[in-house]
Short mmCIF file of C-alpha atoms in Angstrom, two decimals:
data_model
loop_
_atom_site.label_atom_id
_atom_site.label_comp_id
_atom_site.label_asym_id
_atom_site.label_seq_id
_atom_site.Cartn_x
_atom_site.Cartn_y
_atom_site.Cartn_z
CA UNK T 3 -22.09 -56.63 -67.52
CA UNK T 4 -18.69 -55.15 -68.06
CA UNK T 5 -15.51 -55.78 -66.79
CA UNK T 6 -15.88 -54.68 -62.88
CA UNK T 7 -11.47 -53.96 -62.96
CA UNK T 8 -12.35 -51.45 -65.87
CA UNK T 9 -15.02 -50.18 -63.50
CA UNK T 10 -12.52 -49.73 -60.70
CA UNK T 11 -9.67 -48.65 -62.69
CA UNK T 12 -12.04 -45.61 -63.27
CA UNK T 13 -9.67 -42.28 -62.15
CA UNK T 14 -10.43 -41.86 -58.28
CA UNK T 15 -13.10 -44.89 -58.44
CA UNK T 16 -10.67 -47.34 -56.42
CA UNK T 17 -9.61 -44.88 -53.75
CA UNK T 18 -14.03 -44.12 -53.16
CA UNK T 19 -13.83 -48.09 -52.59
CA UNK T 20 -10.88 -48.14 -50.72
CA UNK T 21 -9.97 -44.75 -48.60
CA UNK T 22 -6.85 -43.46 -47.79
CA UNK T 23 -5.43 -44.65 -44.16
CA UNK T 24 -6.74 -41.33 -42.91
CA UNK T 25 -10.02 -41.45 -44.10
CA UNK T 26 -10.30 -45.42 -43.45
CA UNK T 27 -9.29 -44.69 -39.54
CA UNK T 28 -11.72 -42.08 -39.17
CA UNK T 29 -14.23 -43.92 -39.87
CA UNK T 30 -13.12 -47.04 -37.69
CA UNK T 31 -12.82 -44.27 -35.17
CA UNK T 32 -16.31 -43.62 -35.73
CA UNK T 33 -17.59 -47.27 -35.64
CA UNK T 34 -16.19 -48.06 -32.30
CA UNK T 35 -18.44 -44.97 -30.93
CA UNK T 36 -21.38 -46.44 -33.00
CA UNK T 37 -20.99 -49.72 -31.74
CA UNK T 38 -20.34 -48.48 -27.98
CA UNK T 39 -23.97 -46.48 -28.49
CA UNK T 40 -21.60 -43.20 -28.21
CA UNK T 41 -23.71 -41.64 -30.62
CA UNK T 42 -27.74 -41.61 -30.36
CA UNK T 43 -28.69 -44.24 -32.97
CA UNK T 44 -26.09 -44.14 -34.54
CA UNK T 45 -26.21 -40.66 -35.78
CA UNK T 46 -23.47 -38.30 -35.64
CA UNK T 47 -22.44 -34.76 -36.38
CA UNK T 48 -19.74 -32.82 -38.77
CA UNK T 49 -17.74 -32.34 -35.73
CA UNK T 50 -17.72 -35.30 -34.92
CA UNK T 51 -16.16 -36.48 -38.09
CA UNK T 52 -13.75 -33.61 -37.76
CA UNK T 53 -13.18 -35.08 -34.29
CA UNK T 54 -12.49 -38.46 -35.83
CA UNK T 55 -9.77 -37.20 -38.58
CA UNK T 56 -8.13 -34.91 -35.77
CA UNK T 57 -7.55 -38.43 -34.17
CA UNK T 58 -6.59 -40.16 -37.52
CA UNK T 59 -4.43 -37.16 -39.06
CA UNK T 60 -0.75 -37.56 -40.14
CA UNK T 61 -0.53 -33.97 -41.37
CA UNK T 62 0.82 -31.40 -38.84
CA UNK T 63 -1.89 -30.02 -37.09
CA UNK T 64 -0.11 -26.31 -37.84
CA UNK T 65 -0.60 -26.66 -41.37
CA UNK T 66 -4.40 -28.62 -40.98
CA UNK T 67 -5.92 -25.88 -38.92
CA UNK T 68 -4.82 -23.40 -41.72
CA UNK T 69 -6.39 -25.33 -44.44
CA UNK T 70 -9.09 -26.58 -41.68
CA UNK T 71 -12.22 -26.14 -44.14
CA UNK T 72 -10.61 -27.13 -47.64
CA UNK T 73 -9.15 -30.38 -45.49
CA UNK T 74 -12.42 -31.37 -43.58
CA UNK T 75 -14.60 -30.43 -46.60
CA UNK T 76 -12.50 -32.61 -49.49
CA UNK T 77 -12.46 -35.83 -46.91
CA UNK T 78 -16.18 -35.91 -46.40
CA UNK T 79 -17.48 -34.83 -49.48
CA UNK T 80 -15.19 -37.90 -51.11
CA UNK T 81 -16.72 -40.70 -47.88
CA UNK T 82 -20.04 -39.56 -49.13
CA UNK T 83 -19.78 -41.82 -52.13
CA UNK T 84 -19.97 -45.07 -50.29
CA UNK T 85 -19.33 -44.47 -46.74
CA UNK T 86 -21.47 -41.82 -45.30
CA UNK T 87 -25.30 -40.30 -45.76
CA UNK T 88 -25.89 -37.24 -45.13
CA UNK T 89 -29.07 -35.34 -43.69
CA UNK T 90 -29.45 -32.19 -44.86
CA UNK T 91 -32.31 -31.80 -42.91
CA UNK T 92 -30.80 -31.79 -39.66
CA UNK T 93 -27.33 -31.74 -40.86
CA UNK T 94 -26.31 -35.39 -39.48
CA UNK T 95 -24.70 -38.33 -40.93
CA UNK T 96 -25.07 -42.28 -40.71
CA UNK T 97 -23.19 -44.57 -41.98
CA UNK T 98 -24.11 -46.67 -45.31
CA UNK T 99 -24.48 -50.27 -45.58
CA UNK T 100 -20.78 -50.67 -47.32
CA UNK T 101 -19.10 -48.72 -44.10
CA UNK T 102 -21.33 -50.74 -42.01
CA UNK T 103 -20.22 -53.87 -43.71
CA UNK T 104 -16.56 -53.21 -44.54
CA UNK T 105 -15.97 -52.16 -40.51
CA UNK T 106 -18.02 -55.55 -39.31
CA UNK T 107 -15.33 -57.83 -41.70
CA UNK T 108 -12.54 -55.36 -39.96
CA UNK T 109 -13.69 -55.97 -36.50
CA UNK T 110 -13.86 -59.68 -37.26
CA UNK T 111 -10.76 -60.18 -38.35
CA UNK T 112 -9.17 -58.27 -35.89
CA UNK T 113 -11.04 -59.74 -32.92
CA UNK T 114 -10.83 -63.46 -31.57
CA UNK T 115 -13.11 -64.88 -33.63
CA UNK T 116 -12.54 -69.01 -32.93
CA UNK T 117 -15.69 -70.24 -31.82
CA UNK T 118 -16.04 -74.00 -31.93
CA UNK T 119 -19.01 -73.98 -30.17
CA UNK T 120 -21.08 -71.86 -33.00
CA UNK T 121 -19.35 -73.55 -35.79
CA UNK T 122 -21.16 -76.99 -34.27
CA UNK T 123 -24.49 -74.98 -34.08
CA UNK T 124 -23.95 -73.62 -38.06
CA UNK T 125 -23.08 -77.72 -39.04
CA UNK T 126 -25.66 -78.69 -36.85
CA UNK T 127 -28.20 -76.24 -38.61
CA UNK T 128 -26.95 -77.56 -41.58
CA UNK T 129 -27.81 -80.90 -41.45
CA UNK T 130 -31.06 -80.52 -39.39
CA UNK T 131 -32.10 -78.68 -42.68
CA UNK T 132 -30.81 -80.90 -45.01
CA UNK T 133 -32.10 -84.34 -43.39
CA UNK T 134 -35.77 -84.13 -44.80
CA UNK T 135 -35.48 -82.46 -48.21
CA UNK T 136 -36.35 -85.12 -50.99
CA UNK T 137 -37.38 -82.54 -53.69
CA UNK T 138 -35.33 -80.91 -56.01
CA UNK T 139 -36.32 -77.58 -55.32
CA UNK T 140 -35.97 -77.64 -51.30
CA UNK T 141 -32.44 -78.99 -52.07
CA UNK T 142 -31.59 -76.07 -54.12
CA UNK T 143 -32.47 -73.96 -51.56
CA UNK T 144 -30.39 -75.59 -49.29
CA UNK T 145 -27.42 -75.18 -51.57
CA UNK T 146 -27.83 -71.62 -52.69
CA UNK T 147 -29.13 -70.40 -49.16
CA UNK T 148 -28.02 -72.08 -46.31
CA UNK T 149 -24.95 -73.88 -47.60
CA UNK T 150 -23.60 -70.57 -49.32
CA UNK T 151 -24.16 -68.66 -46.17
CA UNK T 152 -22.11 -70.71 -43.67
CA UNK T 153 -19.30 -72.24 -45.98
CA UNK T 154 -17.08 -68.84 -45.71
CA UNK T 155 -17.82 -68.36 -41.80
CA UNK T 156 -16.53 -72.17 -41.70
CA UNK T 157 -13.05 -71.30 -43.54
CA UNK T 158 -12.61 -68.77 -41.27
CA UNK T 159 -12.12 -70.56 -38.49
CA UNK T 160 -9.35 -72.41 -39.77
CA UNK T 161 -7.60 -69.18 -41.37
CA UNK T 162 -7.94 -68.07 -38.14
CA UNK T 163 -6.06 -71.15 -36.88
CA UNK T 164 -3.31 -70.82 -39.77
CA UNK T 165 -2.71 -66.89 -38.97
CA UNK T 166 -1.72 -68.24 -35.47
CA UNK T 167 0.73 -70.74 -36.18
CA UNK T 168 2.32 -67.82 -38.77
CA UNK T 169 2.26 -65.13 -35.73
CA UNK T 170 3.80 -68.22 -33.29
CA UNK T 171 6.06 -68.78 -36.20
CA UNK T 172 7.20 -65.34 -36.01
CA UNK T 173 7.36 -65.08 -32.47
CA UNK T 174 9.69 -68.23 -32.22
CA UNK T 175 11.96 -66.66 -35.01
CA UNK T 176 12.52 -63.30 -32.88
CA UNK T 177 13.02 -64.91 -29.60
CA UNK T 178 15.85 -66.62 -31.37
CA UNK T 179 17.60 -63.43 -31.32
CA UNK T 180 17.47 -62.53 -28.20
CA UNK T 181 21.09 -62.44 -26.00
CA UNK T 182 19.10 -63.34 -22.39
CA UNK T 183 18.74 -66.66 -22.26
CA UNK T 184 16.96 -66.74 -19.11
CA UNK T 185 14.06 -64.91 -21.16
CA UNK T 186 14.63 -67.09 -24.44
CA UNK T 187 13.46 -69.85 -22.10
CA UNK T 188 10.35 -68.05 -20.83
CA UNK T 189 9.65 -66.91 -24.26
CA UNK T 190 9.97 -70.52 -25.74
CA UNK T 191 7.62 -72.20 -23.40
CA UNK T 192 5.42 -69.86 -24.18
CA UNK T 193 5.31 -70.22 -28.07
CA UNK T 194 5.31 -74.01 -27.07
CA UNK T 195 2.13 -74.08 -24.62
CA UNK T 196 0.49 -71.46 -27.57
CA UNK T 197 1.60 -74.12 -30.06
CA UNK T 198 -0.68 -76.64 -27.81
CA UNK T 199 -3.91 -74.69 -27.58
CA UNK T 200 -3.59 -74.36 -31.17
CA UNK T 201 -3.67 -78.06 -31.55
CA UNK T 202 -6.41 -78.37 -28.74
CA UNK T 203 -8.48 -75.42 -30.97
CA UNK T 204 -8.15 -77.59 -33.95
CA UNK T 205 -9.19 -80.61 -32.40
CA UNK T 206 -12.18 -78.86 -30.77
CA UNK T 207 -13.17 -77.70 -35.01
CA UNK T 208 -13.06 -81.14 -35.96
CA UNK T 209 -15.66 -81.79 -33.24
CA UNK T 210 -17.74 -79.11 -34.55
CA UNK T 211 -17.25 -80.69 -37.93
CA UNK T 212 -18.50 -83.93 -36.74
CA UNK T 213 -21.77 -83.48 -38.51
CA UNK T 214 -20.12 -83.26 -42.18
CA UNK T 215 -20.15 -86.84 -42.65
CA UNK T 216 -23.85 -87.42 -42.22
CA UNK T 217 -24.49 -84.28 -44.12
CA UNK T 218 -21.76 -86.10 -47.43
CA UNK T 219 -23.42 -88.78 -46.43
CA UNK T 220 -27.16 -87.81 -47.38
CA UNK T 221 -26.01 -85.86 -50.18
CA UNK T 222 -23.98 -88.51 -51.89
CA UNK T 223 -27.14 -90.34 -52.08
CA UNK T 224 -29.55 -88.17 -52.98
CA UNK T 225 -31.97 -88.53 -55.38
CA UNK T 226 -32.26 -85.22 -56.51
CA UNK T 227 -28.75 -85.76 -58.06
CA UNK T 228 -30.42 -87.71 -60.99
CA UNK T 229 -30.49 -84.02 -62.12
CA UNK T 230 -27.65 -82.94 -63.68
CA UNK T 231 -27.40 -79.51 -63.00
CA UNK T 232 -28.01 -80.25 -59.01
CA UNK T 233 -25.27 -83.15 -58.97
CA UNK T 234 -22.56 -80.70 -59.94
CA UNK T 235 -23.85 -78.26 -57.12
CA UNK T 236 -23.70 -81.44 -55.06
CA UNK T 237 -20.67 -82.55 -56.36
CA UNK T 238 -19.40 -78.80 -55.23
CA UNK T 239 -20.22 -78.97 -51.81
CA UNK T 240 -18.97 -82.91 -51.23
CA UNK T 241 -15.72 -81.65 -52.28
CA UNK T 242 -15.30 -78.14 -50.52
CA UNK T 243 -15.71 -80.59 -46.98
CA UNK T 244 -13.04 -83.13 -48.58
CA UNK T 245 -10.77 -79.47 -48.76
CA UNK T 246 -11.97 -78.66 -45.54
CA UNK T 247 -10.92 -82.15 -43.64
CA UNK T 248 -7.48 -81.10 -45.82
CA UNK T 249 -6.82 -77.97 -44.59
CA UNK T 250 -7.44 -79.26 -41.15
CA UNK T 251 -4.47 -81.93 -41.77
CA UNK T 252 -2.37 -78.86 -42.81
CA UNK T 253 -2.77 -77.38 -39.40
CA UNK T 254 -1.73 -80.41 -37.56
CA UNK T 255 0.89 -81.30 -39.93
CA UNK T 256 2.55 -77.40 -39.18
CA UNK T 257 1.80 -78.06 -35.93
CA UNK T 258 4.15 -81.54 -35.69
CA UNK T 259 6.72 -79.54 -38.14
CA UNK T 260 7.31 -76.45 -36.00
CA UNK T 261 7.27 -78.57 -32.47
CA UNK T 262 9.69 -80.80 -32.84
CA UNK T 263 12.16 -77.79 -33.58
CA UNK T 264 11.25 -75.88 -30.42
CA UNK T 265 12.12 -79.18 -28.72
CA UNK T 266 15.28 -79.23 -30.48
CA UNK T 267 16.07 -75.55 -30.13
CA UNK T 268 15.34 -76.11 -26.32
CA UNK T 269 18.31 -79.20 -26.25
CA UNK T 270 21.10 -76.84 -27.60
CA UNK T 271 19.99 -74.05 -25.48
CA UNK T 272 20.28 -76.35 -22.19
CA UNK T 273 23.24 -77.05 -23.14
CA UNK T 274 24.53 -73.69 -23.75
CA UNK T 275 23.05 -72.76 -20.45
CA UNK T 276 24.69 -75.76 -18.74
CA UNK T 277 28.37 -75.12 -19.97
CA UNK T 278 27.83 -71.48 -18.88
CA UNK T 279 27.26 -72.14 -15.73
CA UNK T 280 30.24 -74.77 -15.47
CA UNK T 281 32.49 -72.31 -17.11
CA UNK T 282 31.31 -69.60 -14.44
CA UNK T 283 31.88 -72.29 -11.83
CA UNK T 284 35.47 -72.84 -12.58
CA UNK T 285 36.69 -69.21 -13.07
CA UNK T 286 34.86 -68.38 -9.39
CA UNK T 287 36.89 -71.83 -8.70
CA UNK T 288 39.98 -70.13 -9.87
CA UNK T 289 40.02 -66.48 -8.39
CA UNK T 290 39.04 -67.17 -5.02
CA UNK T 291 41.08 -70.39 -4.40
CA UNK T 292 44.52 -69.98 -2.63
CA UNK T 293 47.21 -72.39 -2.01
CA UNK T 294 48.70 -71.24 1.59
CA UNK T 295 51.61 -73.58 2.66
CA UNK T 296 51.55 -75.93 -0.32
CA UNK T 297 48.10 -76.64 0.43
CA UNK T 298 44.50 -75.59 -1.92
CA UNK T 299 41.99 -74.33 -0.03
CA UNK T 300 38.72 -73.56 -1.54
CA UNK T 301 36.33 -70.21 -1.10
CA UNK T 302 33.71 -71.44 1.57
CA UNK T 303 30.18 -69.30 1.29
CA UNK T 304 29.43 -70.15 5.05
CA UNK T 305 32.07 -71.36 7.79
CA UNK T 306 29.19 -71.98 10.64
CA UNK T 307 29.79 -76.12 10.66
CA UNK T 308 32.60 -78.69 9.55
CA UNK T 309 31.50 -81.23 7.72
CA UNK T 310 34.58 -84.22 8.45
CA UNK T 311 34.50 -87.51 6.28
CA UNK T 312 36.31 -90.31 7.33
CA UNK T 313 39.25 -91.36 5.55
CA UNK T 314 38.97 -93.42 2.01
CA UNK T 315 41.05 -95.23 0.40
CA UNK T 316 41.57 -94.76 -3.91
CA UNK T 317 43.66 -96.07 -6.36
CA UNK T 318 44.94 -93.34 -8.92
CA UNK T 319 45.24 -94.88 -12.47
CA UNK T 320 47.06 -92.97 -15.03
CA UNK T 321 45.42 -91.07 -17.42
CA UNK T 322 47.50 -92.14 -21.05
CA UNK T 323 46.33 -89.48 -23.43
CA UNK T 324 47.16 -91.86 -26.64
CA UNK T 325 44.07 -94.24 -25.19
CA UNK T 326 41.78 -91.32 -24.54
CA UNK T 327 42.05 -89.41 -28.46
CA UNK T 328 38.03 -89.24 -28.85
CA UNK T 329 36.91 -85.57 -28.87
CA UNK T 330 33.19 -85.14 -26.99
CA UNK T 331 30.78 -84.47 -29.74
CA UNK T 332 28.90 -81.28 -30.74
CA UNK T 333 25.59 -80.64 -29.62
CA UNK T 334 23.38 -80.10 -32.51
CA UNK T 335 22.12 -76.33 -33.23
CA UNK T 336 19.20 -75.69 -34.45
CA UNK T 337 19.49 -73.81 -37.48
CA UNK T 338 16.46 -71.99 -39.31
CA UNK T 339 16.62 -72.87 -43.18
CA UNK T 340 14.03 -71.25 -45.10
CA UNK T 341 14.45 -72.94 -48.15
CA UNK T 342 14.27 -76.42 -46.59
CA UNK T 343 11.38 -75.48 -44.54
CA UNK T 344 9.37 -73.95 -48.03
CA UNK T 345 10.80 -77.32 -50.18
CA UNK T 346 8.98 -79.60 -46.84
CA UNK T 347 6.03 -77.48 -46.81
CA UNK T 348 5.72 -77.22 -50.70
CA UNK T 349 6.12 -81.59 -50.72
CA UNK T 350 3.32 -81.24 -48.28
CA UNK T 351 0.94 -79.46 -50.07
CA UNK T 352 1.52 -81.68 -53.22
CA UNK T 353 0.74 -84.70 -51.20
CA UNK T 354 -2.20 -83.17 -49.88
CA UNK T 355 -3.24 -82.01 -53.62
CA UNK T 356 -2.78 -85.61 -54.88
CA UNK T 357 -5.06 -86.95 -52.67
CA UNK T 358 -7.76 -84.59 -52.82
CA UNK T 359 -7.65 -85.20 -56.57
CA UNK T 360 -7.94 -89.17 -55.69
CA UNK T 361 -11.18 -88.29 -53.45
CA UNK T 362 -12.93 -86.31 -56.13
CA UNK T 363 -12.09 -89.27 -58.85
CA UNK T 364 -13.29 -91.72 -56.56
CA UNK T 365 -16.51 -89.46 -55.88
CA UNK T 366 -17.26 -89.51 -59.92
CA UNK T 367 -16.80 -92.80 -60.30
CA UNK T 368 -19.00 -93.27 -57.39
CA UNK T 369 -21.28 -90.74 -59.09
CA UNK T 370 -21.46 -92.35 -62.52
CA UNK T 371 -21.89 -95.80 -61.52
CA UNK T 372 -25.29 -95.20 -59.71
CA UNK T 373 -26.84 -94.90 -63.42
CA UNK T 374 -25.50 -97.97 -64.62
CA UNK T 375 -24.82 -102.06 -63.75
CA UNK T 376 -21.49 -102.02 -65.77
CA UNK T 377 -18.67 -99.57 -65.71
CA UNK T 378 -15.15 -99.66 -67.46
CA UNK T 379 -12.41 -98.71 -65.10
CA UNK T 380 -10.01 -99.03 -68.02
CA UNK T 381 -11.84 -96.11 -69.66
CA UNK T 382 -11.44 -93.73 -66.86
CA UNK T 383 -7.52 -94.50 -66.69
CA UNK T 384 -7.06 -92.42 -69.76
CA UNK T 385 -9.49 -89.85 -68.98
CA UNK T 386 -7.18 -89.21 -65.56
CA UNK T 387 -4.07 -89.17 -67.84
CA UNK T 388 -5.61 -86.91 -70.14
CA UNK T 389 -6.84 -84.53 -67.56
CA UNK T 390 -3.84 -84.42 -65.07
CA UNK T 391 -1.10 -84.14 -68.38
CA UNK T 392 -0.05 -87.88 -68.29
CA UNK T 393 0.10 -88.62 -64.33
CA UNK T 394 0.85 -91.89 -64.12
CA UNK T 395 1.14 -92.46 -60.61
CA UNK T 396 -2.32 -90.79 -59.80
CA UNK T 397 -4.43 -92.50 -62.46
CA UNK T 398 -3.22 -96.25 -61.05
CA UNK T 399 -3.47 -94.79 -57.19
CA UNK T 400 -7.03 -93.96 -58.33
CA UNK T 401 -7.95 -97.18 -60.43
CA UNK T 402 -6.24 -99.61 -57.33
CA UNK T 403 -8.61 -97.43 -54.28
CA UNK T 404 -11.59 -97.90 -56.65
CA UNK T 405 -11.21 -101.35 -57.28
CA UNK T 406 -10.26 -101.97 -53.44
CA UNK T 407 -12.88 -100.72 -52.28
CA UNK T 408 -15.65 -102.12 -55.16
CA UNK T 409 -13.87 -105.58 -54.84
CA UNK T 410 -15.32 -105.59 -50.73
CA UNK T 411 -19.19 -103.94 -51.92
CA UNK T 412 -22.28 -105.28 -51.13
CA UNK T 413 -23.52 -104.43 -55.03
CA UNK T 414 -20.51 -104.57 -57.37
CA UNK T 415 -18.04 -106.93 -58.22
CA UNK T 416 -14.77 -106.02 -60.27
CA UNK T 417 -13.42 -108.28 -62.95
CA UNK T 418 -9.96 -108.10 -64.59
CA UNK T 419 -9.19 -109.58 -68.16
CA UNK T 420 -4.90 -109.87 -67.93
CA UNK T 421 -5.60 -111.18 -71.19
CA UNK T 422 -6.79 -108.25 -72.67
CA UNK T 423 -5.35 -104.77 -72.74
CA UNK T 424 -7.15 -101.84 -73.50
CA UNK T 425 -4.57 -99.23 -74.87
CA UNK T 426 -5.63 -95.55 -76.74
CA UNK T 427 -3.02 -94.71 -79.56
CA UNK T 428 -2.05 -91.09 -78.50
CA UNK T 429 -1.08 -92.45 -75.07
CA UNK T 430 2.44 -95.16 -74.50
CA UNK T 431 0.83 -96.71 -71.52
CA UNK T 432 -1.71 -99.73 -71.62
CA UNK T 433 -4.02 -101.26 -69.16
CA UNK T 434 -5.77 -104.88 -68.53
CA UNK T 435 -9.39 -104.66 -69.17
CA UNK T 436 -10.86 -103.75 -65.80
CA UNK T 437 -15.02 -103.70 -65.33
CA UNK T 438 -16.99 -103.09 -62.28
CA UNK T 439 -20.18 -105.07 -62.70
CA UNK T 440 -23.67 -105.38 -60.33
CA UNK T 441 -24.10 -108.52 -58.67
#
């Protein structure tokens, strides 16, 4: 098959994929009346389309109605292509299984689409199918059928979770620059308690995603996976849940990033606040005090009781400015630095990378021993240097989990030779000779 960008690049081909706004909100104009059984069976007329772009048009309706037929005729004949089917029968249109699909992705995007509760009945499903399959071929169904299906609609979710924290990102960064503080308050609260429902959402997915570890658990040891081809599907799938517990971290670590901020932002606001209110204090102190006879007196809101204290006696120390030089100190304002907060987020993502790289070398290793009672940890070293350009760090984080955890298995038992060292000429670095072995 050729190239499918030289297919689109085709003159006009893109925009029959991809209509213009006009055309594209005509025809989510038309869905919603589809969808709310506006139209019998979903079947509509020519004026209804022309109803639809009279609702979608940016051109002056002046200048439309006197091009009316060349302008309604050119916009349907060109959402024929893909988008709508004509009857020339009875002179109706439907809409084709790409408008039908394309406005069912718009609509769930758009909508609120976190469901916890049918993410646990797609895992669930999962699992229940998975749990009895011993041959080959009922396990590639599984893979190519019923894994396939669900692992997009299980992304989602978290997306979904991520484009929240952006928009509460966003939020918090134009509340910032508001002048009523009063409202910058309100309106930080409010990102705050959104911030917590996020966290409470993304604890509620994890509890949909309890069933992944029974389903890596049965497929890690599988014995379908003696074939080749099936153990890299396998291999696939045990890894895309490792990215999915990952991505989860990301959304708490954001989470404890962004909160402690708001917290912070809310300190130097109080304080702002607080000193307002004291400054307003003592000019009101100021104008509406007079001194009659040598004597202050004070503005009094209400004169309907005395309020008499009896006498006390104080001693008045002086006040010697050279002992009192310290200056009160600064509260700390919080100040948005995007570079910071990209160079923290970037470090976070790396650490994140690094160990999903550990989990899938620990998985091969995992994966290769089953065929064997001896294998040489020293040889895998340099494989991990070779295929992460010399990383060091990652190859003896790797080679210490795996013999950790091998050293404490029921099976194996790791021996080390400090004697010998097992070194390959093209690299600087040498190792001891290091063999997992069956008991």
């Amino acid at each position: 098959m050729s190239s499918i960008f030289d297919h689109i690049a085709i003159e006009n081909t893109y925009e029959l994929f991809f209509p213009k706004k006009e055309q594209g909100l005509a025809i989510i104009w038309l869905y919603e009346r589809v969808q709310n059984g506006y139209f019998d069976k979903g079947v509509f007329k020519e004026k209804d389309i022309r109803n639809a772009f009279d609702e979608a048009s940016t051109i002056n309706k002046e200048k439309r109605e006197r091009q009316q037929w060349e302008y309604y005729n050119s916009q349907i004949m060109a959402l024929q292509e893909f988008f709508l089917l004509y009857d020339e029968e009875n002179q109706t249109y439907t809409f084709k299984e790409y408008a039908s699909y394309l406005c069912d992705k718009v609509f769930k995007m758009l909508s609120d689409r976190f469901n916890p509760t049918v993410i646990e009945i797609t895992c669930t499903d999962l699992y229940t199918n998975l749990k009895d399959i011993t041959e080959e071929k009922d396990l590639t169904i599984w893979l190519e059928a019923h894994f396939d299906k669900a692992k997009s609609h299980l992304k989602e979710q978290i997306d979904y979770l991520n484009q929240q924290i952006d928009k509460s990102v966003a939020e918090l960064s134009e509340k910032a620059k508001l002048n009523n503080n009063d409202s910058l308050v309100v309106a930080l609260r409010d990102i705050e308690n959104k911030l917590d429902e996020i966290r409470k959402q993304n604890g509620e997915l994890r509890g949909a995603f309890r069933e992944i570890d029974r389903i890596k658990s049965i497929l890690m040891a599988h014995p379908a996976r003696e074939n080749a081809e099936i153990d890299d599907k396998v291999s696939d799938v045990i890894n895309y849940f490792e990215s999915v517990r990952t991505l989860l971290n990301m959304v708490d670590s954001r989470i404890d990033k962004i909160q402690p901020k708001i917290q912070q932002f809310f300190g130097s606001l109080n304080r702002h606040l607080f000193d307002t209110k004291v400054e307003k204090f003592l000019t009101y102190l100021l104008d509406k005090s007079q001194v009659v006879l040598g004597e202050l007196i004070l503005p009094v809101a209400s004169e309907s009781f005395v309020t008499r204290f009896s006498p006390s006696n104080f001693t008045i120390v002086e006040r010697r400015d050279e002992l009192f030089t310290g200056k009160r100190n600064q509260s700390p304002l919080y100040i948005n630095d995007p570079i910071k907060e990209a160079a923290a987020h970037q470090q976070s993502n790396m650490i994140l990378v690094r160990q999903s790289h550990i989990n899938q070398w620990l998985e091969r290793i995992k994966r290769e021993s089953r065929h064997t009672k001896e294998y040489h940890l020293s040889d895998i070293f340099f494989k991990i240097l070779e295929f992460h350009n010399e990383d060091l760090q990652l190859a003896v984080s790797i080679i210490y989990q795996a013999i950790d955890y091998y050293d404490k298995h029921d099976r194996w038992q790791v021996e080390i030779n400090p004697e010998k060292m097992i070194q390959e000429e093209k690299y600087k670095y040498a190792i001891w000779d290091i063999w997992m072995k069956q008991k």
